[in-house]
Amino acid sequence: MTSPDFLDLPPLIGAGGTVRLPGSKSISNRVLLLAALSSGSTQVTGLLDSDDTRVMLAALHALGVKVEQQGAATLVHGCGGRFPAREAKLFMGNAGTAIRPLTAALALLGGSYALAGVPRMHERPIGDLVDALRSIGCDIGYGGQPGFPPLNIGVGTLRIDAPIRVRGDVSSQFLSALLLALPLAAAARDIVIEVAGTLISRPYVEMTCKLLARFGVHIEHQGWQRFIIPAGSRFVSPGRIAVEGDASSASYFLAAGVLGTLHGQGQAVRVEGVDANSIQGDVQFARVLEQLGARVEWGEGFIATHGLREGRQRLAGGTIDCVAIPDAAMTLAITALFAEAPTTLTGIGSWRVKETDRIAAMAAELTKLGAQVEAGSDWLRVHPLPAEHWRSAAIATYDDHRMAMCFSLASFGPADIRILEPGCVSKTFPSYFQAFAAVARPVPVIAIDGPTASGKGTVAAHLAQALGFHYLDSGVMYRATALLAQRQGIALDDEAALAALARHLPIRCEGGTVWLGPENASDAIRTEAVGQAASTLSALPAVRRALLDLQRSLRRAPGLVADGRDMGTVVFPDARLKVFLTADAQARAERRHKQLISKGISTTLTQVLHELEQRDARDTQRSVAALKPAQDALPLNTSALDVDQTVHQVLQWWRQRS
Ligand SMILES: Nc1ncnc2c1ncn2[C@@H]1O[C@H](COP(=O)(O)OP(=O)(O)OP(=O)(O)O)[C@@H](O)[C@H]1O
Ligand SMILES: Nc1ccn([C@H]2C[C@H](O)[C@@H](COP(=O)(O)O)O2)c(=O)n1
């Protein structure tokens, strides 16, 4: 399935609701491998369906393991410690949780196996694991650069008569890989693994040990530096096993439950599938949020955030040791933008060798938003970003699912956020953006569309005043473009030149005043000649595209009332309320005639009616964004209504919606 090049996220004013988390990637891939190596069949429920688990499933299939889907459950037929296929070429994508334990298992079992992945996988170090496996006689060769995949595995001669040493300070996955595979060689003797360097991401190793215990292998450890796999260990299926929800993915929603309340509109956000008893270290992210001032509820099978503790306006800053929450720590780098003081994340050296160099990527993308960021080899400091310093940005995601997911939280800030290549979330959470949209509360928009002189502007301005919302008169943008085009002698059919003009329109609207650079152009844009020219150039697709971002950028908390021709159909299709104002042509002409006369502009009713009908024809018949009611717009004919009655009706509809 193709995925879009980018995703524009509406600015958010709150969040609320419940999310059922997808299964944990780390648990899913460990369970699949353990079930495949076990004797007996294992029914797995809650298994994650994503790129990385598909990589593992495809590899197991190539290795001759039988896996069946039974409704929502997955049945893995274990092969009793020996893969049926003694040779295979395995594609590992960018799945670290697949390549590392499979390398260890295949190297111990021996055969003729080739493991390769995407280009980034070939930049992610695996030398420490290969060294440890070679030290006990495994036959592993590098297919490219030494220390990195691709790998070629042969049949080695195992000698396990001394402790196996493995580095634990780059990635705990090397240790986990050995723990997951070495029981295959522990039939006759204890196997000892010693960790060189300080072990990082210890919770992932704890998770490995707990899962091994479910499959009958009980690891002893001394201070998490020395591990003993007892003689006689072998994998035995537990029969059934349930995969917990993904605690790293929970972090985005838990953060949303806090950031959503900063505008005073948020409600609780509850994630289901993890709780205080989770075996995933990343649940500790919720404890960190608590320490920073969030109100967190821990229930059976769920965790929820309810904004900030009483008396708190923002999250606290400070130094946070993230060694135990390496993935969820990325979420803290975004919440830090909204904190009251700088936040320093330490112990994140492993970010350098993840899907991308996450420290560099995070610093680069936060900087695009206007943030002040400092970074070191294994730390990152993010300064709070005051509202006036936020910049709209297109966030690059580096083919890293967590970059895409955590930057969605930036849409709680006052800027437009575009997520580039959002499809990368398929690595662990293919439906992430749908799940996020389901709890996100975008800044509300009331879209008022209709033909000229139907009263849109008047009604929209009254509504904005009554609700304390911002007001966008989109016609002003087309009119300003037309005025400048007239002055610069640009022909009304020169689409490219007009679009360039529109793209760099030096416009500022303050109250009822329209500024073009230093000039107060409020009256100059209102002449009938400019209106007709605006109507003509507004039919040009490139001009409309050029003005789209400018219009959307005015969607800011607490809300926006926007009037025009395509507010409900094109510019704000997700507007909470859409109204299509009409009045018959005679009534509109009379209104416009009165308006013009009161401004001292001499004209006749016949002339006004003629021009109005011309404009109606152009606005309704153009090929792009033609004037028409959105399907979900409420029609309101104001021919027989005065302004107060019209505003009253729309306010009534608004109250029913909010
Ligand atoms: N029921 C009504 N609702 C809104 N405006 C009305 C109503 N009755 C009379 N008017 C008057 O109609 C005139 C035209 O309204 P307005 O300028 O807001 O129209 P518009 O739809 O924004 O036009 P345009 O698209 O040309 O900018 C105003 O003077 C307004 O006071
Ligand atoms: N959303 C919009 C707003 C305006 N236009 C065009 C069409 C109008 O004739 C012209 C002037 O608008 P007005 O100030 O009269 O509302 O601009 C449009 O195409 N789309």
XYZ file of C-alpha atoms and ligand atoms in Angstrom:
709
model
C 0.000 0.000 0.000
C 1.352 3.448 -0.856
C 1.479 6.041 1.860
C 1.290 9.812 1.427
C 4.438 11.943 1.178
C 3.316 14.007 4.137
C 0.584 14.472 6.667
C -0.564 17.886 7.893
C -1.720 17.784 11.470
C -4.308 20.313 12.588
C -3.262 22.379 15.606
C -4.644 20.842 18.772
C -6.421 22.379 21.680
C -6.991 19.267 23.751
C -7.154 15.503 23.860
C -9.366 12.905 25.461
C -10.493 9.318 25.103
C -9.293 5.745 25.213
C -6.726 3.974 23.064
C -6.344 0.211 22.807
C -2.605 -0.211 22.279
C -1.181 -2.486 19.593
C 0.982 -5.332 20.882
C 4.522 -4.632 22.017
C 7.049 -5.089 19.238
C 9.766 -6.271 21.619
C 7.537 -8.862 23.223
C 5.973 -9.977 19.931
C 9.262 -10.777 18.237
C 10.737 -12.450 21.302
C 7.621 -14.575 21.760
C 7.562 -15.591 18.097
C 11.149 -16.796 18.227
C 10.770 -18.576 21.571
C 7.556 -20.251 20.422
C 9.281 -21.350 17.201
C 12.205 -22.864 19.112
C 10.031 -24.602 21.711
C 8.652 -28.045 21.850
C 4.870 -27.885 21.517
C 2.564 -25.317 19.961
C 1.909 -21.842 21.344
C -1.222 -19.801 20.884
C -0.211 -16.129 20.874
C -2.816 -13.413 21.401
C -2.324 -9.666 21.042
C 0.557 -10.135 18.611
C 1.603 -6.909 16.917
C 0.954 -6.804 13.180
C 3.597 -4.445 11.785
C 6.634 -4.353 9.495
C 8.999 -5.710 12.155
C 6.821 -8.625 13.197
C 6.220 -9.464 9.549
C 9.974 -9.618 9.081
C 10.213 -12.137 11.926
C 7.261 -14.168 10.669
C 8.675 -14.284 7.135
C 12.044 -15.426 8.477
C 10.445 -18.169 10.565
C 8.450 -19.267 7.552
C 11.664 -19.456 5.489
C 13.191 -21.511 8.287
C 10.368 -24.029 8.027
C 8.361 -23.019 11.088
C 4.607 -23.454 10.721
C 2.517 -20.478 11.840
C -1.264 -20.338 11.509
C -3.801 -17.596 12.102
C -6.707 -18.734 14.284
C -9.110 -15.806 14.402
C -7.356 -13.092 16.396
C -4.764 -15.558 17.729
C -1.582 -16.797 16.088
C -0.629 -20.444 16.491
C 3.090 -21.178 16.297
C 4.101 -24.814 15.934
C 7.427 -25.144 17.734
C 10.239 -27.052 16.110
C 11.779 -28.364 19.336
C 15.067 -26.466 19.195
C 15.987 -27.140 15.579
C 14.786 -25.242 12.511
C 13.690 -27.579 9.694
C 15.474 -25.489 7.013
C 19.262 -25.760 7.242
C 19.787 -23.065 4.670
C 17.938 -19.836 3.944
C 18.307 -16.262 2.784
C 16.548 -14.020 5.253
C 15.445 -10.415 4.736
C 15.595 -8.566 8.040
C 14.319 -5.136 6.920
C 15.311 -2.703 9.656
C 14.128 -4.940 12.483
C 16.779 -5.025 15.205
C 14.509 -7.240 17.331
C 14.587 -9.844 14.569
C 18.146 -9.850 13.266
C 19.943 -10.000 16.608
C 18.292 -13.019 18.254
C 17.984 -14.843 14.933
C 21.699 -14.357 14.279
C 22.476 -15.889 17.655
C 20.061 -18.790 17.257
C 21.133 -19.630 13.697
C 24.824 -19.360 14.510
C 24.426 -21.764 17.439
C 22.363 -24.239 15.425
C 24.634 -23.978 12.366
C 23.635 -24.155 8.723
C 23.962 -22.010 5.648
C 22.143 -18.767 6.292
C 22.419 -15.251 4.867
C 20.878 -12.329 6.740
C 20.544 -8.906 5.110
C 18.346 -5.844 5.548
C 17.625 -2.366 4.291
C 20.592 0.030 3.881
C 20.120 1.502 7.384
C 20.274 -1.998 8.871
C 23.710 -2.332 7.268
C 24.826 0.743 9.236
C 23.664 -0.569 12.598
C 26.474 -2.266 14.533
C 26.291 -5.967 15.325
C 30.013 -6.632 15.830
C 29.770 -7.061 19.617
C 27.263 -9.887 19.175
C 29.255 -11.503 16.378
C 32.450 -11.315 18.499
C 30.685 -13.012 21.413
C 29.355 -15.781 19.153
C 32.695 -16.284 17.402
C 34.385 -16.576 20.804
C 32.454 -19.831 21.347
C 33.190 -21.206 17.895
C 30.266 -19.979 15.795
C 30.976 -19.463 12.115
C 29.810 -15.971 11.116
C 31.187 -13.874 8.278
C 30.474 -10.336 7.217
C 28.971 -9.851 3.769
C 30.009 -6.197 3.665
C 31.623 -3.897 6.174
C 33.091 -5.765 9.199
C 30.977 -5.155 12.298
C 27.716 -4.681 10.394
C 25.141 -6.769 8.528
C 24.779 -8.434 6.059
C 25.948 -11.662 7.699
C 26.727 -15.141 6.432
C 26.345 -17.967 8.902
C 27.919 -21.392 8.534
C 28.415 -24.458 10.704
C 30.751 -23.783 13.592
C 32.351 -25.970 16.225
C 31.011 -24.897 19.585
C 33.372 -24.676 22.601
C 31.530 -23.269 25.587
C 33.999 -23.949 28.382
C 34.404 -20.421 29.707
C 32.087 -17.456 30.396
C 30.965 -15.685 27.238
C 31.672 -11.972 27.334
C 29.457 -9.455 25.580
C 29.375 -5.696 25.650
C 26.277 -4.241 27.273
C 26.923 -0.526 26.890
C 25.916 -0.053 23.222
C 22.753 -2.089 23.016
C 21.223 -4.503 25.483
C 19.868 -6.412 22.488
C 23.190 -8.250 22.108
C 22.847 -9.673 25.593
C 19.155 -10.396 25.013
C 20.021 -12.204 21.787
C 22.469 -14.471 23.597
C 20.024 -15.139 26.420
C 17.307 -16.033 23.913
C 19.535 -18.395 21.923
C 22.048 -19.987 24.295
C 19.535 -22.289 26.010
C 19.795 -24.200 22.691
C 23.328 -25.152 23.727
C 22.796 -25.629 27.468
C 21.675 -29.243 27.496
C 24.789 -30.570 29.210
C 26.305 -27.642 31.112
C 25.641 -24.271 32.679
C 26.385 -21.408 30.315
C 27.669 -18.179 31.812
C 27.446 -14.768 30.135
C 29.387 -11.841 31.519
C 28.546 -8.288 30.538
C 31.454 -6.009 29.747
C 30.728 -2.343 30.503
C 27.656 -1.010 32.206
C 24.471 -2.648 30.997
C 22.081 -0.159 29.382
C 18.340 -0.604 28.874
C 18.234 -3.149 31.688
C 14.407 -3.392 31.596
C 14.625 -4.991 28.152
C 16.923 -7.675 29.579
C 14.506 -8.181 32.469
C 11.747 -8.582 29.879
C 13.835 -11.191 28.062
C 14.375 -13.145 31.292
C 10.681 -13.014 32.191
C 9.672 -14.273 28.752
C 12.303 -17.014 28.886
C 10.790 -18.110 32.194
C 7.380 -18.411 30.476
C 9.069 -20.785 28.001
C 10.650 -22.890 30.723
C 14.154 -21.351 30.911
C 15.016 -19.784 34.241
C 18.019 -17.486 34.048
C 19.985 -16.701 37.183
C 21.754 -13.388 37.287
C 24.191 -11.656 39.560
C 23.794 -7.872 39.641
C 22.673 -7.844 35.990
C 26.327 -8.272 34.985
C 26.660 -12.061 35.103
C 23.986 -14.439 33.804
C 23.760 -18.207 34.165
C 21.698 -20.413 31.886
C 21.314 -23.606 33.899
C 22.351 -26.944 32.424
C 19.405 -28.863 31.037
C 17.556 -25.734 29.927
C 15.244 -26.196 26.971
C 12.371 -24.262 25.494
C 8.934 -25.576 26.367
C 5.770 -23.918 25.086
C 3.549 -22.393 27.763
C 0.562 -23.334 25.550
C -0.832 -19.812 25.474
C 0.708 -16.420 25.887
C -0.740 -12.899 25.634
C 1.347 -10.039 24.302
C 1.032 -6.811 26.290
C 0.245 -3.493 24.620
C 3.274 -1.517 23.492
C 4.445 0.667 26.372
C 6.637 2.845 24.145
C 3.635 3.657 21.968
C 1.610 4.371 25.092
C 3.907 7.313 25.791
C 2.445 9.482 22.997
C -1.073 9.156 24.303
C -0.095 9.590 27.930
C 1.741 12.777 26.953
C -1.324 13.928 24.978
C -3.390 13.565 28.146
C -1.091 16.116 29.754
C -0.365 18.507 26.869
C -4.044 18.545 25.949
C -4.912 20.298 29.185
C -2.477 23.196 28.656
C -5.188 25.101 26.744
C -7.700 24.323 29.484
C -9.720 21.988 27.208
C -8.235 18.518 27.632
C -9.724 15.476 29.265
C -8.256 12.203 30.455
C -6.473 9.971 27.958
C -6.440 6.305 28.861
C -4.260 3.640 27.276
C -5.391 0.037 27.556
C -3.074 -2.952 27.317
C -0.410 -1.946 29.852
C -0.424 -1.307 33.570
C 1.867 -1.172 36.594
C 2.610 -4.902 36.264
C 3.886 -4.603 32.711
C 7.165 -6.336 31.933
C 8.151 -3.433 29.667
C 10.515 -0.844 31.047
C 8.858 1.948 29.100
C 5.840 1.950 31.418
C 8.186 3.887 33.701
C 7.600 6.799 31.323
C 4.331 7.330 33.194
C 6.285 7.546 36.464
C 8.530 10.177 34.908
C 5.471 12.157 33.856
C 4.258 11.906 37.451
C 7.579 13.243 38.724
C 7.290 16.147 36.296
C 3.865 17.090 37.673
C 1.343 15.035 35.691
C -1.680 13.409 37.279
C -1.431 9.702 36.420
C -3.951 6.986 37.208
C -2.754 3.364 37.350
C -5.508 0.813 36.908
C -5.804 -2.852 36.130
C -4.972 -3.178 32.427
C -4.717 0.572 31.849
C -2.878 3.780 32.618
C -4.468 7.215 32.227
C -3.244 10.780 32.414
C -5.457 13.585 33.690
C -3.466 16.704 32.923
C -1.320 18.333 35.584
C -1.521 18.141 39.359
C -3.402 20.976 41.004
C -1.403 24.176 41.238
C 0.811 23.278 38.294
C 0.667 25.281 35.072
C 3.287 23.333 33.153
C 5.422 20.225 33.391
C 8.613 20.681 35.393
C 11.995 20.565 33.685
C 15.201 19.041 35.067
C 17.582 16.196 34.375
C 16.055 12.824 33.620
C 18.069 9.625 33.504
C 16.517 7.804 30.537
C 18.682 4.706 30.535
C 15.686 2.576 31.519
C 13.232 4.151 29.040
C 15.253 4.563 25.836
C 12.320 4.632 23.409
C 9.743 6.515 25.444
C 12.437 9.081 26.257
C 11.925 10.484 22.752
C 8.474 11.583 23.821
C 10.026 13.580 26.672
C 12.065 15.536 24.142
C 8.779 16.863 22.752
C 6.966 17.433 26.051
C 10.064 19.424 27.056
C 8.986 22.148 24.590
C 5.999 22.795 26.836
C 7.832 22.545 30.186
C 8.613 25.407 32.534
C 12.397 24.872 32.517
C 14.994 23.111 30.343
C 14.839 19.313 30.278
C 18.052 17.310 29.992
C 17.761 13.696 28.885
C 20.769 11.604 29.900
C 21.702 7.970 29.273
C 20.459 8.022 25.680
C 23.684 6.950 23.948
C 21.784 4.033 22.378
C 19.761 6.567 20.335
C 22.829 6.896 18.108
C 22.460 3.347 16.748
C 18.695 3.073 16.428
C 16.622 3.333 13.252
C 18.514 6.571 12.713
C 20.914 8.623 14.849
C 18.054 9.785 17.009
C 20.020 12.408 18.943
C 21.032 14.176 15.730
C 17.594 13.738 14.172
C 15.786 14.982 17.253
C 18.027 18.036 17.572
C 17.625 18.908 13.876
C 13.839 18.650 13.852
C 13.287 20.419 17.180
C 15.450 23.248 15.874
C 13.157 23.570 12.838
C 10.305 24.311 15.246
C 12.331 27.163 16.712
C 13.536 25.302 19.809
C 16.893 25.795 21.450
C 18.569 22.388 21.722
C 21.969 21.215 22.942
C 23.270 17.710 22.375
C 26.198 15.519 23.373
C 27.269 11.964 22.677
C 24.646 10.515 25.007
C 22.487 13.424 26.127
C 20.098 16.058 24.848
C 18.889 19.312 26.422
C 15.657 20.898 25.178
C 14.643 24.380 26.260
C 10.993 25.384 26.639
C 9.698 27.029 23.489
C 7.706 30.217 24.158
C 4.548 30.550 22.037
C 5.913 33.472 20.039
C 9.034 31.529 18.965
C 7.266 28.524 17.453
C 7.737 28.116 13.729
C 5.682 25.960 11.401
C 7.792 23.087 10.100
C 7.867 20.048 7.879
C 9.328 17.375 10.142
C 11.640 14.847 8.521
C 11.193 11.369 9.984
C 14.369 9.545 8.847
C 12.436 6.316 8.256
C 12.099 6.178 12.029
C 8.618 5.375 13.311
C 9.270 6.979 16.683
C 10.326 10.285 15.118
C 6.993 10.432 13.281
C 4.948 9.457 16.300
C 6.551 11.694 18.897
C 6.512 14.779 16.657
C 2.740 14.457 16.294
C 2.692 15.920 19.818
C 4.182 19.160 18.508
C 0.725 19.912 17.119
C -0.214 21.041 20.639
C 2.009 24.061 19.918
C 1.036 27.198 17.998
C 2.479 26.184 14.623
C 1.561 24.046 11.649
C 3.130 20.617 11.755
C 3.714 18.581 8.649
C 5.002 15.038 9.172
C 7.022 13.881 6.174
C 6.879 10.218 5.110
C 4.353 9.331 7.843
C 4.129 5.767 6.531
C 7.241 4.868 8.539
C 4.952 4.251 11.550
C 4.114 0.909 9.959
C 7.254 -0.445 11.656
C 5.384 -0.762 14.947
C 2.028 1.031 14.792
C 0.497 1.105 11.301
C -2.700 2.847 12.466
C -0.935 5.374 14.688
C -2.232 8.550 13.060
C -5.813 7.289 13.079
C -5.471 6.415 16.778
C -3.935 9.816 17.486
C -6.707 11.628 15.583
C -9.287 9.735 17.621
C -8.060 11.279 20.890
C -6.870 14.640 19.508
C -9.129 17.669 19.763
C -8.209 20.062 16.940
C -8.597 23.816 17.338
C -12.274 24.251 16.387
C -13.231 25.983 13.160
C -16.579 27.425 12.162
C -16.687 27.658 8.371
C -19.111 30.156 6.834
C -19.356 29.942 3.059
C -21.738 31.554 0.634
C -22.113 33.858 -2.359
C -21.113 37.495 -2.354
C -23.081 39.829 -0.097
C -24.855 36.956 1.615
C -23.582 38.358 4.902
C -20.745 35.886 5.594
C -18.246 38.480 6.709
C -20.695 40.287 8.955
C -21.918 37.081 10.580
C -18.432 35.594 10.922
C -17.068 38.724 12.599
C -19.949 38.759 15.089
C -19.454 35.078 15.882
C -15.721 35.494 16.405
C -16.408 38.404 18.748
C -19.038 36.459 20.708
C -16.864 33.346 21.105
C -13.487 35.055 21.539
C -12.233 33.232 18.409
C -9.892 34.435 15.697
C -11.476 35.570 12.455
C -10.368 34.821 8.912
C -11.916 36.728 6.008
C -10.395 34.635 3.238
C -11.741 36.900 0.508
C -9.287 39.517 1.768
C -6.399 37.347 0.591
C -7.737 37.068 -2.938
C -8.548 40.754 -2.933
C -5.065 41.699 -1.707
C -3.512 39.562 -4.439
C -5.758 41.245 -7.011
C -4.877 44.723 -5.753
C -1.126 44.081 -5.938
C -1.511 42.455 -9.353
C -3.300 45.549 -10.632
C -0.598 47.791 -9.251
C 2.231 45.670 -10.633
C 0.557 45.283 -14.020
C 0.282 41.501 -13.784
C -2.324 40.140 -16.164
C -5.206 38.235 -14.566
C -4.423 35.127 -16.623
C -0.710 35.010 -15.744
C -1.139 32.119 -13.327
C 2.518 31.661 -12.401
C 3.129 35.342 -11.655
C -0.100 35.639 -9.665
C 0.703 32.517 -7.669
C 4.172 33.874 -6.858
C 2.546 37.091 -5.694
C 0.067 35.175 -3.529
C 2.792 32.988 -2.050
C 4.650 36.005 -0.671
C 1.695 38.204 0.135
C 2.882 40.741 2.759
C -0.532 40.689 4.436
C -1.451 41.209 8.076
C -4.998 41.444 9.425
C -5.458 43.252 12.713
C -8.997 43.710 13.917
C -10.804 45.106 10.891
C -7.642 46.576 9.377
C -5.848 44.926 6.472
C -2.172 45.829 6.130
C -0.171 45.223 2.981
C 3.363 45.804 4.174
C 3.242 49.244 5.840
C 0.082 50.317 3.942
C -3.390 50.268 5.443
C -5.148 48.709 2.435
C -8.532 48.136 4.086
C -10.424 50.443 1.709
C -8.313 49.851 -1.406
C -9.157 46.125 -1.452
C -12.891 46.733 -1.117
C -13.575 48.387 -4.479
C -15.827 46.524 -6.881
C -13.046 46.440 -9.487
C -10.747 44.639 -7.035
C -13.587 42.289 -6.082
C -14.137 41.358 -9.728
C -10.409 40.874 -10.288
C -10.222 38.734 -7.133
C -13.065 36.627 -8.424
C -11.227 36.139 -11.745
C -7.829 35.175 -10.314
C -9.414 32.985 -7.649
C -10.290 30.548 -10.428
C -6.595 29.784 -10.972
C -5.513 26.553 -9.206
C -1.949 27.755 -8.528
C -3.240 30.887 -6.815
C -5.566 28.859 -4.620
C -2.762 26.490 -3.672
C -0.500 29.404 -2.842
C -3.048 30.849 -0.415
C -3.974 27.567 1.243
C -1.207 27.408 3.848
C -1.643 31.069 4.701
C -5.325 30.505 5.461
C -4.681 27.352 7.476
C -1.949 29.066 9.481
C -4.610 31.275 11.070
C -6.175 28.289 12.841
C -5.051 28.992 16.386
C -6.391 28.400 19.881
C -9.007 28.976 21.115
C -10.731 28.742 17.716
C -11.325 30.253 14.295
C -14.325 31.546 12.393
C -13.489 31.537 8.685
C -15.582 32.953 5.866
C -15.212 32.506 2.122
C -16.234 30.209 -0.682
C -14.367 26.984 0.116
C -13.784 27.097 3.869
C -15.893 24.005 4.518
C -15.073 22.147 1.328
C -11.307 22.635 0.907
C -9.502 24.744 3.494
C -11.016 23.332 6.691
C -12.828 20.142 5.697
C -12.736 19.071 9.354
C -14.473 22.258 10.566
C -16.699 21.475 13.510
C -19.557 23.573 12.152
C -20.128 24.477 8.494
C -22.769 26.970 7.474
C -23.742 27.876 3.931
C -25.289 31.333 3.948
C -27.496 32.360 1.061
C -29.968 35.097 0.253
C -31.677 35.746 -3.022
C -29.832 37.934 -5.500
C -32.185 40.896 -5.116
C -31.771 40.947 -1.308
C -28.003 40.676 -1.603
C -27.832 43.428 -4.225
C -29.873 45.716 -1.984
C -27.543 45.032 0.936
C -24.426 45.634 -1.114
C -25.887 48.761 -2.689
C -26.651 50.153 0.769
C -23.138 49.269 1.935
C -21.513 51.045 -1.017
C -23.654 54.151 -0.747
C -22.881 54.400 2.988
C -19.194 54.376 2.080
C -19.771 57.274 -0.356
C -19.329 55.072 -3.449
C -21.822 56.071 -6.118
C -23.551 53.245 -7.994
C -27.029 52.024 -8.926
C -28.932 49.008 -7.678
C -29.139 47.696 -11.258
C -25.395 47.968 -11.681
C -24.774 46.187 -8.337
C -27.217 43.417 -9.204
C -25.572 42.931 -12.590
C -22.061 42.711 -11.095
C -23.239 40.404 -8.334
C -24.765 37.986 -10.806
C -21.577 38.032 -12.852
C -19.567 37.205 -9.721
C -21.984 34.433 -8.698
C -21.579 32.864 -12.113
C -17.775 32.956 -11.958
C -17.532 31.750 -8.352
C -19.892 28.824 -8.902
C -18.650 27.724 -12.311
C -14.884 27.696 -11.918
C -13.217 24.305 -12.119
C -11.410 24.357 -8.730
C -12.911 24.965 -5.305
C -16.108 26.218 -6.880
C -18.575 27.839 -4.535
C -20.865 25.081 -3.282
C -22.062 23.908 0.086
C -20.027 21.206 1.788
C -22.018 18.017 2.097
C -22.230 18.454 5.842
C -22.946 22.213 5.784
C -26.114 23.609 7.315
C -27.889 25.909 4.831
C -29.225 29.248 6.061
C -31.197 31.561 3.809
C -30.982 35.033 5.285
C -33.218 36.841 2.772
C -35.783 37.477 5.460
C -33.422 37.635 8.469
C -31.517 40.498 9.989
C -27.952 40.221 11.210
C -28.861 39.479 14.845
C -31.267 36.717 13.892
C -28.683 35.139 11.618
C -25.946 35.254 14.240
C -28.328 33.901 16.856
C -29.171 30.902 14.665
C -25.520 30.062 13.993
C -24.622 30.421 17.680
C -27.422 28.054 18.532
C -26.034 25.469 16.105
C -22.573 25.995 17.542
C -23.730 25.354 21.086
C -25.363 22.133 19.986
C -22.046 21.016 18.492
C -19.712 21.917 21.329
N -29.188 38.518 7.729
C -28.019 39.118 7.449
N -26.866 38.480 7.732
C -25.697 39.060 7.460
N -25.567 40.253 6.889
C -26.684 40.927 6.572
C -27.935 40.386 6.862
N -28.853 41.266 6.457
C -28.202 42.304 5.974
N -26.863 42.107 6.033
C -25.879 43.078 5.530
O -25.392 42.616 4.271
C -24.227 43.326 3.956
C -23.270 42.406 3.230
O -22.681 41.550 4.141
P -21.161 41.085 4.041
O -20.303 42.150 3.547
O -20.876 40.497 5.380
O -21.315 39.951 2.954
P -20.272 38.910 2.430
O -21.033 37.664 2.193
O -19.135 38.796 3.366
O -19.811 39.533 1.083
P -18.482 39.363 0.255
O -18.358 37.922 -0.071
O -18.710 40.143 -0.957
O -17.375 39.857 1.095
C -23.698 43.901 5.260
O -23.878 45.305 5.256
C -24.589 43.263 6.309
O -24.821 44.130 7.402
N -12.479 31.405 0.120
C -12.584 32.278 -0.917
C -12.769 33.617 -0.715
C -12.833 34.446 -1.794
N -12.713 33.954 -3.030
C -12.732 34.804 -4.213
C -14.050 34.832 -4.880
C -14.603 36.175 -4.564
O -15.411 36.635 -5.640
C -13.361 37.029 -4.296
C -13.556 38.098 -3.265
O -14.107 37.553 -2.110
P -15.036 38.389 -1.068
O -14.152 39.318 -0.361
O -16.063 39.068 -1.880
O -15.591 37.358 -0.148
O -12.370 36.112 -3.867
C -12.560 32.635 -3.204
O -12.464 32.141 -4.334
N -12.473 31.808 -2.143
